[in-house]
Tab-separated table of C-alpha atoms in Angstrom:
chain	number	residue	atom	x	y	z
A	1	UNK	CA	9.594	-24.628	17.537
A	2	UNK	CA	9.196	-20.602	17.896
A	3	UNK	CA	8.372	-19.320	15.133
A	4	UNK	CA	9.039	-14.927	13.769
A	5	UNK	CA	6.422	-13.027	15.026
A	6	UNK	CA	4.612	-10.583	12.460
A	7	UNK	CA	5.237	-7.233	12.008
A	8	UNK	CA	3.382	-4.386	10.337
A	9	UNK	CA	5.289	-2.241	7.866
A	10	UNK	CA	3.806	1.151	6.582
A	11	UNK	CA	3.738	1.960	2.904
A	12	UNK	CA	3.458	5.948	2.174
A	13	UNK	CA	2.993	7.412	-1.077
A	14	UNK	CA	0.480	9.731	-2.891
A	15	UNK	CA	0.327	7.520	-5.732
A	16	UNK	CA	-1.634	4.728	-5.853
A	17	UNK	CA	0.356	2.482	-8.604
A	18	UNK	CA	3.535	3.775	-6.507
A	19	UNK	CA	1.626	1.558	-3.226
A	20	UNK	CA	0.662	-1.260	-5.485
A	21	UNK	CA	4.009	-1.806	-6.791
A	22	UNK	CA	5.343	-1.822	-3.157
A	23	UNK	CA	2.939	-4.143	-2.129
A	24	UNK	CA	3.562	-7.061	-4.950
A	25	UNK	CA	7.269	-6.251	-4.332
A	26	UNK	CA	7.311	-6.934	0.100
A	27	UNK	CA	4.239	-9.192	-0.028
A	28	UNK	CA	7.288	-12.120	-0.435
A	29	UNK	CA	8.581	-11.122	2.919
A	30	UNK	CA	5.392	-12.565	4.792
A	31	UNK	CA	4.653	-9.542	6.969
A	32	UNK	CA	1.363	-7.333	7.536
A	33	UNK	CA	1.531	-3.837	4.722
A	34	UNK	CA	-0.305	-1.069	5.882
A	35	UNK	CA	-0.942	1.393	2.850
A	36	UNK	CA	-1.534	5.530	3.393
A	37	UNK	CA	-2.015	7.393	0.982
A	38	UNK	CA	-1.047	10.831	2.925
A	39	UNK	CA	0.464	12.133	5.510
A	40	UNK	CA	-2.854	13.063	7.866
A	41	UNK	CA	-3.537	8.907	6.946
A	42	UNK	CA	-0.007	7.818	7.953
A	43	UNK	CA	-0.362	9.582	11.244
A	44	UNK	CA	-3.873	8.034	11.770
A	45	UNK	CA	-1.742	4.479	11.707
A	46	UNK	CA	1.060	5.574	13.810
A	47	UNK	CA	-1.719	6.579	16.252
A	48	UNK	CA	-2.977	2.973	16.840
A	49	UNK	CA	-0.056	0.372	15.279
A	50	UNK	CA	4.033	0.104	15.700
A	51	UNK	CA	5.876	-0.651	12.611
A	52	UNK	CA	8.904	-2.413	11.507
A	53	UNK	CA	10.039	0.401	9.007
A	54	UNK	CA	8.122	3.164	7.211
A	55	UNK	CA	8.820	3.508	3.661
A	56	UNK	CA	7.436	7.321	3.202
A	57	UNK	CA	7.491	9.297	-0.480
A	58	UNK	CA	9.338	12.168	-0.287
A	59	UNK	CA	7.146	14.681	-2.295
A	60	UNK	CA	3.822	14.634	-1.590
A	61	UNK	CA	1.313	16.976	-1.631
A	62	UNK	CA	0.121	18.939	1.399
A	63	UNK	CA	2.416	17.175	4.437
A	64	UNK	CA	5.620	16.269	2.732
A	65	UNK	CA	7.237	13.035	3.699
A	66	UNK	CA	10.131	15.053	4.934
A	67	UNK	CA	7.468	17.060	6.900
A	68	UNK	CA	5.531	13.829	8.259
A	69	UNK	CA	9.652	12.417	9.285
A	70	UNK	CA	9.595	15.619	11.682
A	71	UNK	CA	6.105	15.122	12.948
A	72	UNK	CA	7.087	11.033	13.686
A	73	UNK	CA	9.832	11.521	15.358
A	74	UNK	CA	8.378	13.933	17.717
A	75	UNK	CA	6.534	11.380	19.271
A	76	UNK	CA	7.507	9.268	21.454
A	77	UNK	CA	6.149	6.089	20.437
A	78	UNK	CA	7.121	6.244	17.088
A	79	UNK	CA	10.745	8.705	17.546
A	80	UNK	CA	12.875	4.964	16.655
A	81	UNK	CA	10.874	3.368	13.669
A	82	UNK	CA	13.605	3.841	11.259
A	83	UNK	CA	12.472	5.399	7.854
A	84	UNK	CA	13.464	4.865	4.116
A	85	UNK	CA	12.531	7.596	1.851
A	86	UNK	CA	11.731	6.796	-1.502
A	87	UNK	CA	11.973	9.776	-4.117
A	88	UNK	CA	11.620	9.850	-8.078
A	89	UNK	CA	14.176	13.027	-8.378
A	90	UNK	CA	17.882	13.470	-8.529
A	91	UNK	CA	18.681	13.590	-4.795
A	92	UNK	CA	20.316	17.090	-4.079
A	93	UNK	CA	22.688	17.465	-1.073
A	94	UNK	CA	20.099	19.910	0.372
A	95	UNK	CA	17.400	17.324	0.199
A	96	UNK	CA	19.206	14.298	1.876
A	97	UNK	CA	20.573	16.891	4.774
A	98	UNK	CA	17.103	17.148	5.230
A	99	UNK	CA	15.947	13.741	4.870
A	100	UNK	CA	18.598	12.672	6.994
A	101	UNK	CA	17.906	15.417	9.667
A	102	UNK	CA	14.685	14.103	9.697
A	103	UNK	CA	15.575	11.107	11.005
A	104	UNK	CA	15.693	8.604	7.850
A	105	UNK	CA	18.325	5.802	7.473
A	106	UNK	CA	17.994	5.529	3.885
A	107	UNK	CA	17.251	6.482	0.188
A	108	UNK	CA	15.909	4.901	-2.219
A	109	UNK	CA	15.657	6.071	-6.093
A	110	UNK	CA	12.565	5.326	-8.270
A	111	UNK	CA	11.958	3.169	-10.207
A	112	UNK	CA	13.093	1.283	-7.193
A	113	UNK	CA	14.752	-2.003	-7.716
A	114	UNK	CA	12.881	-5.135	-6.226
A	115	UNK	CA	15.855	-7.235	-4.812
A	116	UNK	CA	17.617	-3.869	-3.599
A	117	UNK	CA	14.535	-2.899	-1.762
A	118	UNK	CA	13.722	-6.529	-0.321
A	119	UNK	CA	17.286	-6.943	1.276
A	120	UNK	CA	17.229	-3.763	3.220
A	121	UNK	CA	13.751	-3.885	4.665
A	122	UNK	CA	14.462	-7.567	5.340
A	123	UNK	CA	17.130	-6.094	7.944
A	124	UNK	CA	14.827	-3.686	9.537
A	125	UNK	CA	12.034	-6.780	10.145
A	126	UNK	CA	14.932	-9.149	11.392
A	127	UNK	CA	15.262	-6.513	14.388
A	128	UNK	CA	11.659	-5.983	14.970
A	129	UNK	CA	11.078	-9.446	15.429
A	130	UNK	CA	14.294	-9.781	17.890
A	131	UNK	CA	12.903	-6.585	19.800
A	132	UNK	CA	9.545	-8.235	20.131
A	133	UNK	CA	11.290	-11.689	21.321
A	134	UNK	CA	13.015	-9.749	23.443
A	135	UNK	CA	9.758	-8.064	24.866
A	136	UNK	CA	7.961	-11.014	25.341
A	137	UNK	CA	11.051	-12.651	27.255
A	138	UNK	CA	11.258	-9.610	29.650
A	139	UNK	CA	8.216	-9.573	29.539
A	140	UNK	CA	7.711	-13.310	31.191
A	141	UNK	CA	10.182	-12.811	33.440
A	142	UNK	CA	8.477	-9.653	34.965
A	143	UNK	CA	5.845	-12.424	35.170
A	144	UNK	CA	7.728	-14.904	36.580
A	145	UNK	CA	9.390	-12.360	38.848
A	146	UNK	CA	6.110	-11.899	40.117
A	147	UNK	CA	4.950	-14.994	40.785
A	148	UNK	CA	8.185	-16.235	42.652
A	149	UNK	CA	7.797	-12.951	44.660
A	150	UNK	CA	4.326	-13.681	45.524
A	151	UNK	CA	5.067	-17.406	46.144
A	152	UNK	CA	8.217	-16.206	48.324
A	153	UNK	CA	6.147	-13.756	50.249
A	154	UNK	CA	3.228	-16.720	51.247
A	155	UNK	CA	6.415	-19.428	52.142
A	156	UNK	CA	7.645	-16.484	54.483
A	157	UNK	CA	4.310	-16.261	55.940
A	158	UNK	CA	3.746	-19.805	56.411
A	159	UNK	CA	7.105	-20.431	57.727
A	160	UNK	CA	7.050	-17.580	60.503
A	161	UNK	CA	3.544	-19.350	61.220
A	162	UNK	CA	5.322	-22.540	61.631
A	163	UNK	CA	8.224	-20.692	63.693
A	164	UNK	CA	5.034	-19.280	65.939
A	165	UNK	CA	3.996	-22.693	66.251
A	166	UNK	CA	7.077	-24.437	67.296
A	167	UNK	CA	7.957	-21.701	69.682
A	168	UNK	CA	4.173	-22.347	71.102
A	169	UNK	CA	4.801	-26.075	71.407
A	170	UNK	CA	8.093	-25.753	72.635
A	171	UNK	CA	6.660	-23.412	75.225
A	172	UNK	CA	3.800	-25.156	76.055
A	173	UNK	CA	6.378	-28.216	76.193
A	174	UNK	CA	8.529	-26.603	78.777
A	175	UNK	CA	5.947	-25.362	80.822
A	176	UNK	CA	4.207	-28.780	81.028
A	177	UNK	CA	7.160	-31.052	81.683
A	178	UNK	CA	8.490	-28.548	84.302
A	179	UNK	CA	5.017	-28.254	85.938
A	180	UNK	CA	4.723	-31.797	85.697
A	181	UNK	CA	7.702	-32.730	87.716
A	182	UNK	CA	6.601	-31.453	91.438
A	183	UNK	CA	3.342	-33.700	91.725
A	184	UNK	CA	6.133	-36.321	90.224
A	185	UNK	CA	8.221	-35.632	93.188
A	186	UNK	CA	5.516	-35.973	95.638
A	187	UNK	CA	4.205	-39.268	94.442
A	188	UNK	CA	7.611	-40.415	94.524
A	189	UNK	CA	7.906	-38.935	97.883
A	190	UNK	CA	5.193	-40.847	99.543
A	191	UNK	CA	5.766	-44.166	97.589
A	192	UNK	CA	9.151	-43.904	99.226
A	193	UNK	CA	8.133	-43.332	102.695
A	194	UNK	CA	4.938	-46.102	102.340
A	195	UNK	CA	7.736	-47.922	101.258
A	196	UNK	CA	9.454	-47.602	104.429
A	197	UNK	CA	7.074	-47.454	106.889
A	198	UNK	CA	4.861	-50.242	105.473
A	199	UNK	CA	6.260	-52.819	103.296
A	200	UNK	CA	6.295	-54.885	106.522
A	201	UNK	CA	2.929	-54.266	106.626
A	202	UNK	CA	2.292	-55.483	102.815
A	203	UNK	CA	2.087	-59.142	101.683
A	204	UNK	CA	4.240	-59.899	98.614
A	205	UNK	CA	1.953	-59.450	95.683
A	206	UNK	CA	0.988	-55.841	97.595
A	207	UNK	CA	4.619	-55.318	97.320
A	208	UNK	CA	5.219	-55.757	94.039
A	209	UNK	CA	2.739	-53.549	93.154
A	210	UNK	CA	4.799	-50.768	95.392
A	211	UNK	CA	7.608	-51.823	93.668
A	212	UNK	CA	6.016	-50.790	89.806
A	213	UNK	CA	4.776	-48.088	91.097
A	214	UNK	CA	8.339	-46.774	92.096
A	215	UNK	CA	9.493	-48.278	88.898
A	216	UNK	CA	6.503	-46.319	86.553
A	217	UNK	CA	7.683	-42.716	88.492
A	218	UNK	CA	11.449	-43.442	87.734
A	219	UNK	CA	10.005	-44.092	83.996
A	220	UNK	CA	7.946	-41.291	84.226
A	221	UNK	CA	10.599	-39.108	85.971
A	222	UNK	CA	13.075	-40.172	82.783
A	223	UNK	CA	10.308	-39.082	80.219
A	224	UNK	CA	9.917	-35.169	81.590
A	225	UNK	CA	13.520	-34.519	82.169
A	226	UNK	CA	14.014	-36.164	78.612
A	227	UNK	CA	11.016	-33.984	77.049
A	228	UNK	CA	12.408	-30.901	78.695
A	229	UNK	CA	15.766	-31.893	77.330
A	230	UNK	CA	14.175	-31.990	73.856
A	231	UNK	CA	12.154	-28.182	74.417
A	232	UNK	CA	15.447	-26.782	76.006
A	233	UNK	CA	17.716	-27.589	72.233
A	234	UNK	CA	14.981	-25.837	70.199
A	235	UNK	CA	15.461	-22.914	73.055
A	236	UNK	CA	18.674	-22.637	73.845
A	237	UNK	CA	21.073	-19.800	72.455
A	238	UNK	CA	23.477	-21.786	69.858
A	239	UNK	CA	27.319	-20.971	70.020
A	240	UNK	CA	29.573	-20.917	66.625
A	241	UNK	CA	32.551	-21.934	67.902
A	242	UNK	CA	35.450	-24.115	66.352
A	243	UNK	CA	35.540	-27.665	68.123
A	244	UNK	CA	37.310	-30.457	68.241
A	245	UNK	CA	35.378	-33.666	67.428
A	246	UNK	CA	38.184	-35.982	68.293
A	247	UNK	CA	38.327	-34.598	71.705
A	248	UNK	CA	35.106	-34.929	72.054
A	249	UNK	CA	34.565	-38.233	71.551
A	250	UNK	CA	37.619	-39.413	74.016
A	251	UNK	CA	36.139	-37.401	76.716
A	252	UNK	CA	32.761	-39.611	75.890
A	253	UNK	CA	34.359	-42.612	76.228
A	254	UNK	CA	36.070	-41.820	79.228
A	255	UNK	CA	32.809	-40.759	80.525
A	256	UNK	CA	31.479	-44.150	79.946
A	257	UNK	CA	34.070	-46.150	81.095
A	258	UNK	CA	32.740	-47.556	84.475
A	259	UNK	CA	29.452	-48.392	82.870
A	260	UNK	CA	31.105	-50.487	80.549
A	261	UNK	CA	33.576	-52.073	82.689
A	262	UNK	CA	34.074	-55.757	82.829
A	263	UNK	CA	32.833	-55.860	78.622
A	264	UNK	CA	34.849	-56.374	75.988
A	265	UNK	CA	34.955	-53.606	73.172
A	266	UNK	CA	36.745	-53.336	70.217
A	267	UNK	CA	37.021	-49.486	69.289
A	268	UNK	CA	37.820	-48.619	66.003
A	269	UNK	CA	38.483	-44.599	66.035
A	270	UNK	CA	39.623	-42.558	62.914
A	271	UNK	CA	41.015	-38.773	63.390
A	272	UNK	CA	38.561	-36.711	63.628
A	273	UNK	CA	37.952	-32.952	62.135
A	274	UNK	CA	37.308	-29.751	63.946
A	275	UNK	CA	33.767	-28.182	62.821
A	276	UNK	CA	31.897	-24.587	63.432
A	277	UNK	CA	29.248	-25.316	66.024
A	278	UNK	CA	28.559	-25.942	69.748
A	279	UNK	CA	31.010	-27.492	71.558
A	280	UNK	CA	28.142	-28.545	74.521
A	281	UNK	CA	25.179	-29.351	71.744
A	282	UNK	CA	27.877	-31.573	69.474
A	283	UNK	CA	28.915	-33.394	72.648
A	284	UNK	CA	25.368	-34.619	73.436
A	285	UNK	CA	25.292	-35.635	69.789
A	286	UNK	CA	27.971	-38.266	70.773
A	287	UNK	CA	26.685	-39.339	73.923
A	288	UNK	CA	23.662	-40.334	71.981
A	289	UNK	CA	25.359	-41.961	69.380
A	290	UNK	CA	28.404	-43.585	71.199
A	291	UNK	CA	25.930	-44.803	74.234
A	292	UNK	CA	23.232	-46.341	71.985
A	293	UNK	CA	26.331	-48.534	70.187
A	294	UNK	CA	27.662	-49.753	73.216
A	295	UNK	CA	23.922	-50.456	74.749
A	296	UNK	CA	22.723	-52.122	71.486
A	297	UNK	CA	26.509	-54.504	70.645
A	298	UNK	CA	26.161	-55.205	74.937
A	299	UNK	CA	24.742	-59.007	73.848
A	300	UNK	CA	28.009	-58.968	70.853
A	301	UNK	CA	31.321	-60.511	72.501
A	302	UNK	CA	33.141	-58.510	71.473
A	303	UNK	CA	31.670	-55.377	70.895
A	304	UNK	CA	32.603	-53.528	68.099
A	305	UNK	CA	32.289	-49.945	67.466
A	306	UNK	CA	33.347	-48.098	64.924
A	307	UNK	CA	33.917	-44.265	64.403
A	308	UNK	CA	34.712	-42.732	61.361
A	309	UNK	CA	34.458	-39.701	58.636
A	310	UNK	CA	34.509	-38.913	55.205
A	311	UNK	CA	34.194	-35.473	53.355
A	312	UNK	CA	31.608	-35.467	50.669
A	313	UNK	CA	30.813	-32.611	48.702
A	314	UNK	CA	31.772	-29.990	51.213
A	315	UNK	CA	30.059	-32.056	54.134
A	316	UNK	CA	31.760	-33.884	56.676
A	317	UNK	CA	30.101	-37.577	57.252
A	318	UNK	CA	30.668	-39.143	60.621
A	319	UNK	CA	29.600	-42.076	61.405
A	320	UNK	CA	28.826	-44.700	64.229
A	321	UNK	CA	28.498	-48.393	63.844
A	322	UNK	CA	28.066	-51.205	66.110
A	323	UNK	CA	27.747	-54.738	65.084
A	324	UNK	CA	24.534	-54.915	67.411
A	325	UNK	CA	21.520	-56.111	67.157
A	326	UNK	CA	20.628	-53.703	64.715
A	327	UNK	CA	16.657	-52.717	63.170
A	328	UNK	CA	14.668	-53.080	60.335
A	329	UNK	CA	14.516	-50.627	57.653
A	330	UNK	CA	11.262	-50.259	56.849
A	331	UNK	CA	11.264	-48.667	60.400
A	332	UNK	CA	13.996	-46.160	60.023
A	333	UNK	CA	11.694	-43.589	59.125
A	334	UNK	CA	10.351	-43.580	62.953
A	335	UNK	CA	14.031	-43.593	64.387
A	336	UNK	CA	14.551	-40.103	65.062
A	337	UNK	CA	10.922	-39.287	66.001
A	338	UNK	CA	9.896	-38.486	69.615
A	339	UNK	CA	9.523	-40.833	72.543
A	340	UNK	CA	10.445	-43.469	69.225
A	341	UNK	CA	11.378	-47.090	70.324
A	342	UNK	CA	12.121	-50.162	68.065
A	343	UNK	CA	13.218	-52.676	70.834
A	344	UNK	CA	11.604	-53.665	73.790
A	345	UNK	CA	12.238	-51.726	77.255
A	346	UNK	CA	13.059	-54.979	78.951
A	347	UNK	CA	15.665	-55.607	76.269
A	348	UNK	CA	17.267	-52.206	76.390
A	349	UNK	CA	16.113	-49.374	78.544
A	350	UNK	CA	15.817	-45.943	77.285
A	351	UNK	CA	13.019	-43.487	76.276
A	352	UNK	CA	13.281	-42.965	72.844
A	353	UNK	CA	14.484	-39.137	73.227
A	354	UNK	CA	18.419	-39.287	72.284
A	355	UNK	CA	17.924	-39.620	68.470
A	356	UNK	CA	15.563	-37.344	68.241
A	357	UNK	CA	17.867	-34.875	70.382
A	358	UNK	CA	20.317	-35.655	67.470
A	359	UNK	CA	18.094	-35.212	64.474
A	360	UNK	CA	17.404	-31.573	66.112
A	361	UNK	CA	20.897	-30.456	67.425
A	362	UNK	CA	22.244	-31.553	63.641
A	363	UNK	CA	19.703	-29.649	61.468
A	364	UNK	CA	20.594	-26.758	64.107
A	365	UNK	CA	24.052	-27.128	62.114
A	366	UNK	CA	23.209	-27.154	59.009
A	367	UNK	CA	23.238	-30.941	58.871
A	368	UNK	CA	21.282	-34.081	58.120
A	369	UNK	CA	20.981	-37.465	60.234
A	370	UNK	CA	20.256	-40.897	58.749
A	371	UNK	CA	20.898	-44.944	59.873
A	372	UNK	CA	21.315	-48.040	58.225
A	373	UNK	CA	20.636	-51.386	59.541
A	374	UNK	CA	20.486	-55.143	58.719
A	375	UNK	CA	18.520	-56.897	61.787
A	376	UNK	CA	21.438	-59.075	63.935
A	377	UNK	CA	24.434	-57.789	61.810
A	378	UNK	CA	24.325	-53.560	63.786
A	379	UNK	CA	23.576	-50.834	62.620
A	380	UNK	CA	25.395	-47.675	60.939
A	381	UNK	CA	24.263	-43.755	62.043
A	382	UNK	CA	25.346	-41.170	60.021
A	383	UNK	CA	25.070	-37.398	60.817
A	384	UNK	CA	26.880	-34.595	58.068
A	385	UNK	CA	28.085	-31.371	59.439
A	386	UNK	CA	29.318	-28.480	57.042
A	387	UNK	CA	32.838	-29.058	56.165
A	388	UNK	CA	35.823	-26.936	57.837
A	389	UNK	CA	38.857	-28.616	56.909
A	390	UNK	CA	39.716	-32.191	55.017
A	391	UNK	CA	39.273	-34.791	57.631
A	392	UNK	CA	42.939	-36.997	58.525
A	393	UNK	CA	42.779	-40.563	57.122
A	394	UNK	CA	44.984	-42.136	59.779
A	395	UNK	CA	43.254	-44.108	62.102
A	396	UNK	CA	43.744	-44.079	66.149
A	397	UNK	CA	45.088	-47.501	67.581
A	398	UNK	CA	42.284	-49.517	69.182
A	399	UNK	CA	41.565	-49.214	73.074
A	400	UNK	CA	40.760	-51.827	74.992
C-alpha cells in the first residue's frame, strides 16, 4: 500500500521559544520542520527546499514577515506556497490588508491554540501530498509515454523492414517462377516431340521413363504457375467493394459442375452475407475451399458439404465442411503453409498452394483462417471476415 509522502514545512519567527513551541505543537503531524530564525534565513531555505505551508511571524526585526511574503511571492518557485501569519498584536484592518496583499491565507493570534493550529496546517499538507502524487503520476506517464514512443518507433522500423523483405521475396518470387517457366516450356517441348517421333523407337521400361518425365514437368509446370499465383495476391492492387458471398459461391459450384458429374453430393447452403472486399480475391477463397471439400468427401457416398455463417463479435464466420477424410490436428498448424501437403499425391492431387492462397487473401481482409478435423469423420475450415450486415438464418434447399 502507498503510503503520504513527506513534506517540509517552514517555521519563521525571531523568537526562539516562539519556534520551539511550534515545533512540539506540528511534530504530531509526522512531517519534516524547517526552523529560520529571520527573514535572510527563510530565503536561504526557499532557495534549496519546497514547502507545504510557511508559518512566518509577522513582526520581526530587519525583513518583516509581511516584507519576506512580498519577496516569496516574487519568485516563481515559491509565488503558491500558501502562508499563515502568526502575530502577538491586535490585528488592525491596515495590517491584514497587508498581510493579505501579501499573499497569506491566514491569521493566527498568539498565544496560538494547539488543536486550532494543527487542523489548518493539516489541510495545507493533505494538498501537498496530493500535488506530489499527482507529480509523480504525470510524472510516470511522461515515462511511460516515452517508452511506448520509443518501443512504437523500433516496431515501425522493424515492420517496414519486414514490409522490405516481403516485397524482396515476393519479387524475387515473381521473377524466379516467371523466369523459370520458358526452360519449363522447352523441356516440355522436346519431351513432347521425342515423344512423338520416338516412342516407337523406345522399349517399354524406356517409355515409362518418358512418360514421368512428362508427368514431373506437368507437376513442375503446376508448382510455378501456383507460386506465381501466391507472389501475384501479396502484389496485386486490392479492391473495397461490396460483394455478394452467396453469389459467389453458386457461380463456384456451377463452375465445378462437370468435374463432379456422375457423384453424388449432398449440399447444405445457408444465405449468405454481402462483405467489403474483392469480389475476384474472395472468389478464389471459395474455389479453394469448395474444391478441396468436394476432392477430399470424393471416396464419401454421398458427399456432404456444408456451407454456413455465423456473426460473432462483429465478425462474420463462414465455414466449409465435408465429411471427408479429414487430418490430424496436431498437423493443422502446417495447413496453410506453402507448398503444405497432409495426404499423399496419389491419393489426391494438388500442390499444397490453395490454403495458403486463403490464409493470405483473408488476412488481406482483415480476417483470420483456421480448420478442424477428426481423421475419417471431414474436416471443418473456417475463415472470419469483418462484419457488414447480420447474416440470414434461412437455409437454401439442397441441390443435387
Amino acid at each position: 500500500m502507498d503510503t503520504d509522502p513527506t513534506v517540509n514545512l517552514l517555521l519563521v519567527d525571531d523568537e526562539p521559544s516562539n519556534l520551539v513551541a511550534l515545533e512540539a505543537t506540528l511534530e504530531s503531524l509526522g512531517q519534516n520542520l524547517v526552523k529560520a530564525t529571520s527573514g535572510p534565513e527563510a530565503l536561504r531555505q526557499l532557495l534549496d527546499q519546497d514547502f507545504a505551508v510557511i508559518l512566518l511571524d509577522v513582526q520581526m526585526p530587519g525583513l518583516t514577515g509581511i516584507e519576506l511574503a512580498e519577496l516569496i511571492r516574487e519568485r516563481e518557485r515559491s509565488r503558491h506556497i500558501p502562508i499563515i501569519f502568526l502575530t502577538g498584536t491586535v490585528r488592525g484592518s491596515e495590517m491584514m490588508f497587508k498581510g493579505y496583499s501579501a499573499g497569506a491565507v491566514d491569521y493566527l493570534m498568539k498565544p496560538i491554540e494547539p488543536a486550532v493550529l494543527t487542523a489548518k496546517v493539516s489541510v495545507f499538507i493533505e494538498l501537498a501530498q496530493m500535488r506530489k502524487k499527482l507529480e509523480c503520476e504525470l510524472l510516470e506517464r511522461t515515462r511511460a509515454a516515452a517508452e511506448i514512443e520509443k518501443l512504437n518507433r523500433a516496431l515501425e522500423e522493424r515492420n517496414q523492414d519486414l514490409v522490405t523483405a516481403n516485397t524482396d521475396l515476393e519479387t524475387f518470387s515473381y521473377s524466379v517462377s516467371h523466369d523459370l517457366n520458358a526452360p519449363l516450356r522447352h523441356i516440355s517441348g522436346y519431351v513432347d516431340v521425342l515423344s512423338e517421333t520416338a516412342r516407337q523407337k523406345l522399349d517399354e521400361s524406356e517409355a515409362k521413363r518418358l512418360d514421368q518425365i512428362k508427368k514431373a514437368t506437368r507437376k513442375m509446370g503446376a508448382l510455378i504457375e501456383d507460386l506465381l499465383s501466391f507472389s501475384r495476391i501479396g502484389r496485386a492492387h486490392m479492391a473495397r467493394d461490396e460483394v455478394n458471398m452467396d453469389e459467389i459461391v453458386s457461380e463456384v459450384i456451377a463452375d465445378m459442375a462437370p468435374d463432379l458429374a456422375g457423384r453424388k453430393i449432398e449440399w447444405n447452403i445457408q444465405t449468405l452475407p454481402h462483405v467489403l472486399g474483392d469480389r475476384s480475391l474472395l472468389r478464389q477463397v471459395w474455389v479453394n475451399l469448395i474444391s478441396n471439400a468436394a476432392k477430399y468427401s470424393r471416396k464419401s457416398d454421398p458427399s456432404r458439404i456444408e456451407i454456413t455463417v455465423s456473426n460473432q463479435d462483429g465478425e462474420n464466420v463462414f465455414q466449409v465442411k465435408d465429411n471427408g477424410v479429414g487430418f490430424d490436428m496436431k498437423y493443422v498448424d502446417r495447413l496453410f503453409g506453402v507448398f503444405s501437403r497432409l495426404h499423399s499425391e496419389a491419393d489426391f492431387e494438388g500442390t499444397g498452394v490453395g490454403l495458403a492462397n486463403v490464409k493470405r487473401i483473408v488476412q488481406r481482409h482483415g480476417g483470420r483462417t483456421w480448420a478442424t478435423s477428426t481423421p475419417g469423420q471431414g474436416a471443418a475450415f473456417f475463415f472470419s471476415l469483418p462484419s457488414q450486415s447480420q447474416p440470414e438464418s434461412s437455409t437454401r434447399a439442397s441441390r443435387p
